[in-house]
Short mmCIF file of C-alpha atoms in Angstrom, two decimals:
data_model
loop_
_atom_site.label_atom_id
_atom_site.label_comp_id
_atom_site.label_asym_id
_atom_site.label_seq_id
_atom_site.Cartn_x
_atom_site.Cartn_y
_atom_site.Cartn_z
CA MET A 1 -12.01 9.00 -5.19
CA ASN A 2 -15.12 7.11 -3.38
CA VAL A 3 -17.75 4.65 -5.23
CA GLU A 4 -20.02 7.66 -6.20
CA GLY A 5 -17.14 9.23 -7.72
CA LEU A 6 -16.22 5.97 -9.51
CA LEU A 7 -19.63 5.85 -10.97
CA ALA A 8 -19.81 9.40 -12.03
CA ARG A 9 -16.41 8.82 -13.96
CA ALA A 10 -18.16 6.21 -15.52
CA ARG A 11 -21.23 7.69 -16.52
CA ALA A 12 -19.41 10.56 -18.11
CA ALA A 13 -17.32 8.26 -20.21
CA GLY A 14 -20.42 5.96 -21.22
CA ILE A 15 -18.87 3.24 -19.80
CA MET A 16 -20.83 0.14 -18.03
CA ILE A 17 -18.93 -1.96 -15.33
CA ALA A 18 -19.28 -5.75 -14.99
CA ALA A 19 -17.38 -7.84 -11.97
CA ALA A 20 -16.77 -11.50 -11.62
CA GLU A 21 -16.02 -12.44 -8.06
CA SER A 22 -15.22 -15.35 -6.15
CA CYS A 23 -13.83 -15.01 -2.70
CA THR A 24 -15.75 -11.62 -2.36
CA GLY A 25 -19.37 -13.25 -3.09
CA GLY A 26 -20.41 -10.36 -4.84
CA MET A 27 -19.20 -7.56 -2.53
CA VAL A 28 -17.94 -5.20 -5.54
CA MET A 29 -21.68 -5.49 -6.91
CA ALA A 30 -23.34 -4.52 -3.55
CA ALA A 31 -20.89 -1.56 -3.24
CA LEU A 32 -21.55 -0.28 -6.65
CA THR A 33 -25.23 -0.64 -6.44
CA ALA A 34 -25.62 0.53 -3.17
CA VAL A 35 -25.45 4.17 -4.74
CA PRO A 36 -28.67 5.14 -6.03
CA GLY A 37 -28.81 5.70 -9.76
CA SER A 38 -26.05 2.93 -10.43
CA SER A 39 -28.01 1.04 -12.88
CA ASP A 40 -26.97 3.27 -15.75
CA VAL A 41 -23.29 2.30 -15.47
CA VAL A 42 -23.69 -1.20 -13.53
CA ASP A 43 -24.22 -4.13 -15.94
CA ARG A 44 -23.98 -7.23 -14.29
CA GLY A 45 -21.86 -9.08 -11.70
CA PHE A 46 -21.10 -12.80 -11.78
CA VAL A 47 -20.40 -14.77 -8.34
CA THR A 48 -18.23 -17.67 -9.43
CA TYR A 49 -17.10 -19.58 -6.32
CA SER A 50 -16.46 -22.70 -7.70
CA ASN A 51 -14.45 -23.72 -10.51
CA ALA A 52 -17.45 -25.04 -12.28
CA ALA A 53 -18.93 -21.67 -12.13
CA LYS A 54 -15.83 -19.86 -13.53
CA ILE A 55 -15.68 -22.47 -16.63
CA GLU A 56 -19.73 -22.43 -17.24
CA MET A 57 -20.25 -18.59 -16.65
CA LEU A 58 -17.15 -16.92 -17.74
CA GLY A 59 -15.72 -19.39 -19.94
CA VAL A 60 -12.22 -19.85 -17.92
CA SER A 61 -10.31 -22.63 -19.50
CA PRO A 62 -10.46 -25.77 -17.45
CA LYS A 63 -6.51 -26.26 -18.42
CA THR A 64 -5.82 -22.98 -17.14
CA LEU A 65 -7.39 -24.07 -13.79
CA ARG A 66 -5.53 -27.25 -13.41
CA ARG A 67 -1.89 -25.37 -14.39
CA HIS A 68 -2.16 -22.54 -12.24
CA GLY A 69 -5.36 -23.14 -9.86
CA ALA A 70 -8.50 -20.97 -9.12
CA VAL A 71 -6.14 -18.44 -7.09
CA SER A 72 -3.72 -17.13 -9.72
CA THR A 73 -3.37 -14.13 -12.01
CA GLU A 74 -3.99 -16.45 -15.00
CA VAL A 75 -7.60 -17.24 -13.59
CA ALA A 76 -8.13 -13.52 -13.02
CA ALA A 77 -7.31 -12.38 -16.27
CA GLU A 78 -9.94 -15.27 -17.83
CA MET A 79 -12.43 -14.14 -15.55
CA ALA A 80 -12.17 -10.33 -16.32
CA GLU A 81 -11.93 -11.46 -19.97
CA GLY A 82 -15.03 -13.58 -19.44
CA ALA A 83 -17.15 -10.94 -17.52
CA LEU A 84 -16.42 -8.50 -20.67
CA ARG A 85 -17.24 -10.86 -23.24
CA ASN A 86 -20.39 -12.23 -21.18
CA SER A 87 -21.68 -8.88 -20.49
CA GLY A 88 -22.67 -5.21 -21.86
CA ALA A 89 -19.95 -3.93 -20.15
CA GLN A 90 -16.85 -2.24 -21.37
CA LEU A 91 -14.95 -2.34 -18.13
CA ALA A 92 -14.74 -5.55 -15.87
CA VAL A 93 -12.79 -6.68 -12.56
CA SER A 94 -12.36 -9.85 -11.27
CA ILE A 95 -11.33 -11.19 -7.93
CA THR A 96 -10.24 -14.66 -6.93
CA GLY A 97 -8.51 -15.60 -3.91
CA ILE A 98 -7.89 -17.15 -0.22
CA ALA A 99 -9.85 -15.38 2.36
CA GLY A 100 -9.25 -17.85 5.05
CA PRO A 101 -8.99 -19.21 7.18
CA GLY A 102 -6.37 -21.58 5.74
CA GLY A 103 -4.34 -21.54 3.03
CA SER A 104 -0.96 -23.27 2.17
CA GLU A 105 2.47 -22.71 1.80
CA HIS A 106 2.30 -21.83 -1.71
CA LYS A 107 -0.97 -19.90 -1.62
CA PRO A 108 -1.56 -18.39 1.86
CA GLU A 109 -4.43 -17.02 3.34
CA GLY A 110 -4.90 -13.42 2.13
CA ARG A 111 -3.49 -13.99 -1.16
CA VAL A 112 -5.90 -12.60 -3.88
CA CYS A 113 -5.62 -12.32 -7.59
CA PHE A 114 -7.25 -9.49 -9.44
CA GLY A 115 -8.01 -8.90 -13.31
CA VAL A 116 -9.33 -5.81 -15.39
CA ALA A 117 -10.32 -5.83 -18.60
CA ARG A 118 -11.27 -3.02 -20.89
CA SER A 119 -12.64 -2.99 -24.46
CA GLY A 120 -9.78 -2.41 -27.00
CA ALA A 121 -6.99 -2.72 -24.17
CA PRO A 122 -5.03 -5.59 -23.01
CA VAL A 123 -6.15 -7.40 -19.96
CA GLN A 124 -3.96 -6.98 -16.71
CA ALA A 125 -3.55 -9.13 -13.74
CA GLU A 126 -1.92 -8.73 -10.26
CA MET A 127 -1.43 -10.60 -7.16
CA ARG A 128 -1.80 -9.00 -3.61
CA ASP A 129 -0.90 -10.86 -0.26
CA PHE A 130 -3.25 -8.92 2.42
CA GLY A 131 -2.10 -11.12 4.98
CA THR A 132 -3.90 -12.96 7.67
CA LEU A 133 -6.68 -10.38 8.34
CA GLY A 134 -9.03 -12.81 9.10
CA ARG A 135 -12.13 -13.77 6.48
CA ALA A 136 -14.10 -10.46 6.62
CA GLY A 137 -10.86 -8.48 6.61
CA VAL A 138 -9.31 -9.84 3.28
CA ARG A 139 -12.52 -9.74 1.65
CA ARG A 140 -13.11 -6.19 2.47
CA ALA A 141 -9.24 -5.55 1.42
CA ALA A 142 -10.10 -7.32 -1.79
CA CYS A 143 -13.26 -5.18 -2.49
CA ASP A 144 -11.67 -2.13 -1.64
CA HIS A 145 -8.67 -3.00 -3.99
CA ALA A 146 -10.91 -4.13 -7.01
CA LEU A 147 -12.89 -0.88 -6.52
CA ALA A 148 -9.67 1.09 -6.79
CA LEU A 149 -8.28 -0.80 -9.78
CA LEU A 150 -11.75 0.32 -11.39
CA ILE A 151 -10.84 4.05 -10.43
CA THR A 152 -7.65 3.31 -11.94
CA ALA A 153 -9.04 2.03 -15.42
CA LEU A 154 -11.27 4.82 -15.59
CA ARG A 155 -8.81 7.68 -15.00
CA THR A 156 -5.99 6.29 -17.36
CA GLY A 157 -8.37 5.04 -20.27
CA SER A 158 -6.62 1.48 -20.13
CA ALA A 159 -6.91 -1.86 -18.11
CA VAL A 160 -4.97 -0.34 -15.09
#
């Protein structure tokens, strides 16, 4: 399913979508809003690149950030929940990761964590290691995966 299909499915279900993005810097929202007529299903996006933005805009817990770091499934889950809570959406996706260059032994370049929150369903989070695709490649892969997560959530009626 392409982005047009994703939006059509959300429209048919009466679902609004939000996104909370860190390493992709708004790419998911750009992909969704590139489609004419998307305003009836796309509510808003949060670009929360800094930890302060994650805390202030989404309500991510400073304790979670200290304990697990910004690139973690725990933070991704809180980002998705915050996007849902602070929007008029019923479905939200979040992305936080290390696009590169760089990284560490414990959090390598290409590691990206995702969250999906849907009204009435438990939040889900997962981690993907895309590898050293280069900054642009990791960001594109993360955006594509986030869109796929939205499609899955719309197909199954759950968070993922």
